[in-house]
CSV table of C-alpha atoms in Angstrom, one decimal:
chain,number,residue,atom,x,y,z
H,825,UNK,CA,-2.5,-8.9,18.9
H,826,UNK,CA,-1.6,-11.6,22.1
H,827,UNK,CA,0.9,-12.8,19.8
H,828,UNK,CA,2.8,-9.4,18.9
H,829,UNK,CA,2.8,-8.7,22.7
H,830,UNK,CA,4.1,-11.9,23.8
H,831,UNK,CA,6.8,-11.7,20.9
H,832,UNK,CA,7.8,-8.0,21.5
H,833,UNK,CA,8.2,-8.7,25.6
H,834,UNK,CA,10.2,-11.7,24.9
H,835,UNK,CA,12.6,-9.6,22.7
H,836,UNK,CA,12.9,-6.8,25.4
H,837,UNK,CA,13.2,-9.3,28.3
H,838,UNK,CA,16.0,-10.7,26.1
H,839,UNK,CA,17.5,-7.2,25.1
H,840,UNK,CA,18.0,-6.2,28.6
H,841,UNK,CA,19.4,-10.1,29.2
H,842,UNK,CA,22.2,-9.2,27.5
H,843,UNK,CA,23.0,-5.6,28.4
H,844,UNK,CA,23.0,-7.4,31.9
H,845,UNK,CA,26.0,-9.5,30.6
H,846,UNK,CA,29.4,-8.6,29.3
H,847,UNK,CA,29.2,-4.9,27.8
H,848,UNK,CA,32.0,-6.3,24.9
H,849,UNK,CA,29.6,-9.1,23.5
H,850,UNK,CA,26.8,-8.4,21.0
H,851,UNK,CA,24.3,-11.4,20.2
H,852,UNK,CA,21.6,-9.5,19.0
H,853,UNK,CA,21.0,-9.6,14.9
H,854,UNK,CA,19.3,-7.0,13.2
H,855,UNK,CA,15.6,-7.4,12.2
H,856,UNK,CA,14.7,-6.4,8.8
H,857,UNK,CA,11.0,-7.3,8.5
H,858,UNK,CA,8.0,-7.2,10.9
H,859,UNK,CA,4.8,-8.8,10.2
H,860,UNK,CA,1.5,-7.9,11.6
H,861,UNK,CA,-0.9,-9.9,12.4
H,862,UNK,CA,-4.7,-8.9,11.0
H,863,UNK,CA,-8.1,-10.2,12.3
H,864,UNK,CA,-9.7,-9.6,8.8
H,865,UNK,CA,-7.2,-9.0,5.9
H,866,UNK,CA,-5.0,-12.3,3.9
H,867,UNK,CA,-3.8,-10.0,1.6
H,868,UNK,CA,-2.9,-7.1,-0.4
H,869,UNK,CA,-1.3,-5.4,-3.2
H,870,UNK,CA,-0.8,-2.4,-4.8
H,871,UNK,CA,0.6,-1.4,-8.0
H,872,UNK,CA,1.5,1.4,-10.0
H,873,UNK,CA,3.1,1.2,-13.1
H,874,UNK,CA,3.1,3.7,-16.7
H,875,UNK,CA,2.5,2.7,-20.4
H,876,UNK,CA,2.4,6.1,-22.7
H,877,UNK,CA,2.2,8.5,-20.2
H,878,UNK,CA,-0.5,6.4,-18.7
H,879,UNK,CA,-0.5,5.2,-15.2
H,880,UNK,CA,-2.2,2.1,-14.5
H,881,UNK,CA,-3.1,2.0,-10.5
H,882,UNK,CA,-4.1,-1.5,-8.9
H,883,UNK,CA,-5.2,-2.5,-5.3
H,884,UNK,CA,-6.3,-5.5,-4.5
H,885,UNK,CA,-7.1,-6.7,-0.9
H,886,UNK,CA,-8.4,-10.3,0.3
H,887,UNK,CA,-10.2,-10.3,2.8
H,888,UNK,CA,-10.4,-13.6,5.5
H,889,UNK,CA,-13.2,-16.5,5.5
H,890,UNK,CA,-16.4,-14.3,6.6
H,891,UNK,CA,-15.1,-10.8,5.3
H,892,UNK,CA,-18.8,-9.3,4.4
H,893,UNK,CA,-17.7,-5.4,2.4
H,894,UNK,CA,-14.3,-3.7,1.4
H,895,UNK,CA,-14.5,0.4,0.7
H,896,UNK,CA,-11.7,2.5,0.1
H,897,UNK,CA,-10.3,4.8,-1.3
H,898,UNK,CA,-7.3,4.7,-4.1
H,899,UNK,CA,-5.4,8.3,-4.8
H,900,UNK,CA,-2.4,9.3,-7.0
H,901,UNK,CA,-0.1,12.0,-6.4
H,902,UNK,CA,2.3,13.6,-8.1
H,903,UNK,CA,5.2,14.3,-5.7
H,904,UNK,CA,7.3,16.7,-8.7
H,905,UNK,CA,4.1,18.8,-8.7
H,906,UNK,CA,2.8,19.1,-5.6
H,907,UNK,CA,-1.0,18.0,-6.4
H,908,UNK,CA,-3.3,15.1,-6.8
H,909,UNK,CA,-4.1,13.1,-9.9
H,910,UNK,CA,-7.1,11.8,-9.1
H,911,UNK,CA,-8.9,10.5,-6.4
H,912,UNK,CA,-11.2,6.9,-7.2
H,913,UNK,CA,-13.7,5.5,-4.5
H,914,UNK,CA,-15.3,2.3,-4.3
H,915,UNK,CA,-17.0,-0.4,-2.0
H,916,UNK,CA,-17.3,-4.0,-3.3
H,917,UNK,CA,-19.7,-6.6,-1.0
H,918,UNK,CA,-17.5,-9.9,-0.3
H,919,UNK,CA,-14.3,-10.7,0.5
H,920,UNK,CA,-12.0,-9.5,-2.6
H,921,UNK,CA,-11.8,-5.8,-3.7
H,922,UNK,CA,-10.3,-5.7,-6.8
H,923,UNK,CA,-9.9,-2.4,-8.3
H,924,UNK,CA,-7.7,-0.9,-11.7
H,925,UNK,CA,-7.9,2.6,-12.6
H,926,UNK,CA,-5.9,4.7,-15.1
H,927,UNK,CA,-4.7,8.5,-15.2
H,928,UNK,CA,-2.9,10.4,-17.5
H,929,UNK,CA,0.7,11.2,-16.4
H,930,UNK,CA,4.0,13.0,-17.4
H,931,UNK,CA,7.7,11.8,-18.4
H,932,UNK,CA,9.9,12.1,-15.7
H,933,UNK,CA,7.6,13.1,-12.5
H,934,UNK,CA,7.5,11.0,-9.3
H,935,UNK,CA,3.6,9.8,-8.9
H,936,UNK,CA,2.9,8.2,-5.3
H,937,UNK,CA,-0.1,6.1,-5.3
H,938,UNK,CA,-2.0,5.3,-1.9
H,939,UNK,CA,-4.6,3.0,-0.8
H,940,UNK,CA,-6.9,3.5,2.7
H,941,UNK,CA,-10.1,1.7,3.5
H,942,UNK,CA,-11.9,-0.8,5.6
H,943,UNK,CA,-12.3,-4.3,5.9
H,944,UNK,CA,-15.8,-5.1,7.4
H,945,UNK,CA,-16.3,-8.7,8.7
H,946,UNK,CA,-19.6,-11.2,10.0
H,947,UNK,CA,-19.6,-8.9,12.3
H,948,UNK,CA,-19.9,-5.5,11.2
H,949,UNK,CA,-16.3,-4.9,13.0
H,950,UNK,CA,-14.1,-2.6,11.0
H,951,UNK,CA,-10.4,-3.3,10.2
H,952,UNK,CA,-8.4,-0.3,8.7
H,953,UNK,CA,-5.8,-0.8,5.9
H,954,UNK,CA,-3.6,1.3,4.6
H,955,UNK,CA,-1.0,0.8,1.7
H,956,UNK,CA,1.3,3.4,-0.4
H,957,UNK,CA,4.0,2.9,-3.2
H,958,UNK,CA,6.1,5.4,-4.7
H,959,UNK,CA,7.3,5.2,-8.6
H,960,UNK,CA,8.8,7.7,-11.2
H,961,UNK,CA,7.3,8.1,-14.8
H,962,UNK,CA,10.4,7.1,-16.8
H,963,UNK,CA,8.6,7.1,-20.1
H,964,UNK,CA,11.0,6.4,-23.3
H,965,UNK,CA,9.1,7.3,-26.5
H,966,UNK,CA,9.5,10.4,-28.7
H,967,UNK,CA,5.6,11.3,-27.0
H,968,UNK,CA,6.7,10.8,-23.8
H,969,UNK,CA,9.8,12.8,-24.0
H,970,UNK,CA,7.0,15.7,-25.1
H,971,UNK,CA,5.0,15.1,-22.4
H,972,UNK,CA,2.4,14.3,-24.9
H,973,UNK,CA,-0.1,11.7,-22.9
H,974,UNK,CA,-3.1,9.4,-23.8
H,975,UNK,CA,-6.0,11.0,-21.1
H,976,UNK,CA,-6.9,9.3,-18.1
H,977,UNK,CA,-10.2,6.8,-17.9
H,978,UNK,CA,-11.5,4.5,-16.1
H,979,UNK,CA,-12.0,0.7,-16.1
């Protein structure tokens, strides 16, 4: 967190360095990506993709040397309805939370899938994550096109 402070005061100290100077001349350089720093988490991914009007959902989150329990909670949506899939909870001991789950879905609906939990370390100290992607069922078989789906279950 000293880090992000130090780097975000520097930035401003040189922002207002050059509004200071010639009001014609632009240095500065658009920044596309920020990375936070985190005291417990060295990774994570999420994933969301559809086979048969199934949708296959996938977190995964590493935790750091000494991470002791990751819980969370993984939920799909479906933003063209308005309503949730399904919700799936689940706490794994260690430092790797690896979780798949699948859900029936239909052709041509926009399913968002989120992540939020917490990373626990040595310590019992609690780090929050949370993650979300956004995909549309664009399923090309004669079922699909039917809306004709496979039932969810779980793995």
């Amino acid at each position: 967190m000293q880090k992000m402070r130090l780097a975000a005061a520097g930035l401003l100290s040189g922002f207002f360095i050059l509004m200071s100077g010639n009001a014609q001349t632009v240095l500065a350089q658009p920044v596309l990506e920020v990375s936070l720093l985190s005291d417990n988490i060295s990774s994570q991914k999420l994933s969301l993709d559809f086979s048969d009007n199934q949708a296959r959902c996938t977190v995964m989150i590493a935790g750091k040397a000494g991470t002791r329990k990751i819980t969370g909670t993984l939920k799909l949506y479906d933003e063209t309805e308005a309503g949730t899939v399904n919700i799936w909870t689940a706490s794994k001991e260690g430092s790797i939370y690896n979780v798949m789950k699948t859900a029936a879905v239909k052709s041509g609906h926009r399913y968002r899938l989120s992540f939020s939990g917490s990373v626990y370390d040595a310590d019992n100290k609690e780090e929050k994550v949370s993650i979300s992607t956004v995909k549309t069922n664009e399923c090309n078989d004669a079922e699909c096109r039917n809306g004709i789906g496979k039932g969810g279950s779980e793995l």
